[in-house]
């Protein structure tokens, strides 16, 4: 069973100091990290499937940020160990006026 050891969203609005941390729930919901349901951690298989979805469709699901639905540019970065398993995944959503970085690490 895969175990997520670190998983956060960082939302940067205009000021670099103005960070808010979010967690990701499968299905495309952004939640404040204090409200995150720990039973919904994605597995490595879900990461690969979501990566394939983004690559094939050229976009991610609409994410709700500050009450607006925006279509982001999505960048994926997978860091794999020597045996080919994922150690860390970074997803960057680039909106017109803000950037959202989503990372989680496996152990």
mmCIF file of C-alpha atoms in Angstrom:
data_model
loop_
_atom_site.group_PDB
_atom_site.id
_atom_site.type_symbol
_atom_site.label_atom_id
_atom_site.label_comp_id
_atom_site.label_asym_id
_atom_site.label_seq_id
_atom_site.Cartn_x
_atom_site.Cartn_y
_atom_site.Cartn_z
ATOM 1 C CA UNK A 1 0.000 0.000 0.000
ATOM 2 C CA UNK A 2 1.384 3.386 -0.995
ATOM 3 C CA UNK A 3 1.720 5.898 1.802
ATOM 4 C CA UNK A 4 1.690 9.621 1.168
ATOM 5 C CA UNK A 5 4.047 11.310 3.603
ATOM 6 C CA UNK A 6 3.757 14.898 2.372
ATOM 7 C CA UNK A 7 1.060 16.460 0.277
ATOM 8 C CA UNK A 8 0.313 20.182 0.018
ATOM 9 C CA UNK A 9 -1.049 22.865 -2.272
ATOM 10 C CA UNK A 10 0.655 26.240 -2.137
ATOM 11 C CA UNK A 11 -1.326 29.073 -3.659
ATOM 12 C CA UNK A 12 0.593 32.245 -4.441
ATOM 13 C CA UNK A 13 -1.547 35.257 -5.286
ATOM 14 C CA UNK A 14 0.218 38.533 -6.001
ATOM 15 C CA UNK A 15 2.540 38.853 -3.006
ATOM 16 C CA UNK A 16 5.172 36.168 -2.537
ATOM 17 C CA UNK A 17 4.574 36.187 1.232
ATOM 18 C CA UNK A 18 0.849 35.563 0.772
ATOM 19 C CA UNK A 19 0.705 31.766 0.810
ATOM 20 C CA UNK A 20 -2.234 29.538 1.594
ATOM 21 C CA UNK A 21 -1.844 25.794 1.914
ATOM 22 C CA UNK A 22 -4.386 23.405 0.440
ATOM 23 C CA UNK A 23 -4.671 19.669 0.078
ATOM 24 C CA UNK A 24 -6.048 17.764 -2.882
ATOM 25 C CA UNK A 25 -8.976 15.402 -2.734
ATOM 26 C CA UNK A 26 -9.460 13.021 -5.709
ATOM 27 C CA UNK A 27 -12.237 14.372 -7.900
ATOM 28 C CA UNK A 28 -10.749 17.836 -8.278
ATOM 29 C CA UNK A 29 -11.718 19.509 -4.998
ATOM 30 C CA UNK A 30 -9.436 22.031 -3.332
ATOM 31 C CA UNK A 31 -9.755 21.947 0.433
ATOM 32 C CA UNK A 32 -8.047 23.833 3.203
ATOM 33 C CA UNK A 33 -5.472 21.428 4.607
ATOM 34 C CA UNK A 34 -7.065 21.476 8.054
ATOM 35 C CA UNK A 35 -10.289 20.153 6.516
ATOM 36 C CA UNK A 36 -8.622 17.425 4.464
ATOM 37 C CA UNK A 37 -9.985 13.919 4.817
ATOM 38 C CA UNK A 38 -6.915 11.693 5.232
ATOM 39 C CA UNK A 39 -8.793 8.636 3.925
ATOM 40 C CA UNK A 40 -8.728 10.069 0.390
ATOM 41 C CA UNK A 41 -4.988 9.944 -0.276
ATOM 42 C CA UNK A 42 -4.249 9.029 -3.914
ATOM 43 C CA UNK A 43 -2.243 5.931 -4.770
ATOM 44 C CA UNK A 44 0.642 5.806 -7.246
ATOM 45 C CA UNK A 45 -1.752 4.208 -9.747
ATOM 46 C CA UNK A 46 -4.095 7.198 -9.494
ATOM 47 C CA UNK A 47 -1.137 9.535 -10.018
ATOM 48 C CA UNK A 48 -0.193 7.769 -13.241
ATOM 49 C CA UNK A 49 -3.821 7.763 -14.417
ATOM 50 C CA UNK A 50 -4.244 11.486 -13.697
ATOM 51 C CA UNK A 51 -0.934 12.227 -15.406
ATOM 52 C CA UNK A 52 -2.115 10.335 -18.504
ATOM 53 C CA UNK A 53 -5.419 12.229 -18.433
ATOM 54 C CA UNK A 54 -3.612 15.592 -18.325
ATOM 55 C CA UNK A 55 -1.160 14.598 -21.050
ATOM 56 C CA UNK A 56 -3.822 13.240 -23.410
ATOM 57 C CA UNK A 57 -6.300 16.076 -22.905
ATOM 58 C CA UNK A 58 -3.825 18.928 -22.505
ATOM 59 C CA UNK A 59 -5.500 20.267 -19.381
ATOM 60 C CA UNK A 60 -6.587 19.312 -15.894
ATOM 61 C CA UNK A 61 -10.060 19.321 -14.436
ATOM 62 C CA UNK A 62 -11.370 22.782 -13.617
ATOM 63 C CA UNK A 63 -10.230 23.723 -10.135
ATOM 64 C CA UNK A 64 -12.262 26.056 -7.956
ATOM 65 C CA UNK A 65 -10.116 28.884 -6.600
ATOM 66 C CA UNK A 66 -11.633 31.929 -4.938
ATOM 67 C CA UNK A 67 -15.072 31.089 -6.324
ATOM 68 C CA UNK A 68 -13.956 31.189 -9.971
ATOM 69 C CA UNK A 69 -13.484 28.281 -12.348
ATOM 70 C CA UNK A 70 -10.369 28.756 -14.464
ATOM 71 C CA UNK A 71 -8.727 26.499 -17.015
ATOM 72 C CA UNK A 72 -5.031 26.227 -16.063
ATOM 73 C CA UNK A 73 -1.900 25.306 -17.918
ATOM 74 C CA UNK A 74 -0.603 22.171 -16.205
ATOM 75 C CA UNK A 75 2.967 20.971 -15.746
ATOM 76 C CA UNK A 76 3.846 17.603 -14.225
ATOM 77 C CA UNK A 77 7.166 16.611 -12.711
ATOM 78 C CA UNK A 78 7.652 13.042 -11.492
ATOM 79 C CA UNK A 79 10.752 12.099 -9.504
ATOM 80 C CA UNK A 80 11.314 8.351 -9.634
ATOM 81 C CA UNK A 81 13.793 6.182 -7.763
ATOM 82 C CA UNK A 82 16.155 3.673 -9.416
ATOM 83 C CA UNK A 83 13.529 0.895 -9.385
ATOM 84 C CA UNK A 84 11.080 3.092 -11.321
ATOM 85 C CA UNK A 85 8.680 3.874 -8.471
ATOM 86 C CA UNK A 86 7.507 7.410 -7.826
ATOM 87 C CA UNK A 87 9.234 9.146 -4.927
ATOM 88 C CA UNK A 88 7.695 12.583 -5.437
ATOM 89 C CA UNK A 89 5.219 14.279 -7.758
ATOM 90 C CA UNK A 90 4.917 18.005 -8.398
ATOM 91 C CA UNK A 91 1.978 19.463 -10.316
ATOM 92 C CA UNK A 92 2.033 23.140 -11.268
ATOM 93 C CA UNK A 93 -1.182 24.860 -12.336
ATOM 94 C CA UNK A 94 -0.456 28.154 -14.068
ATOM 95 C CA UNK A 95 -3.459 30.466 -14.121
ATOM 96 C CA UNK A 96 -3.545 33.926 -15.640
ATOM 97 C CA UNK A 97 -2.807 35.701 -12.363
ATOM 98 C CA UNK A 98 -1.751 32.974 -9.957
ATOM 99 C CA UNK A 99 0.281 29.791 -9.762
ATOM 100 C CA UNK A 100 -0.676 26.738 -7.717
ATOM 101 C CA UNK A 101 1.970 24.187 -6.806
ATOM 102 C CA UNK A 102 0.828 20.726 -5.665
ATOM 103 C CA UNK A 103 3.417 18.288 -4.324
ATOM 104 C CA UNK A 104 3.292 14.972 -2.563
ATOM 105 C CA UNK A 105 5.925 12.449 -1.634
ATOM 106 C CA UNK A 106 5.822 8.690 -1.175
ATOM 107 C CA UNK A 107 7.766 6.530 1.249
#
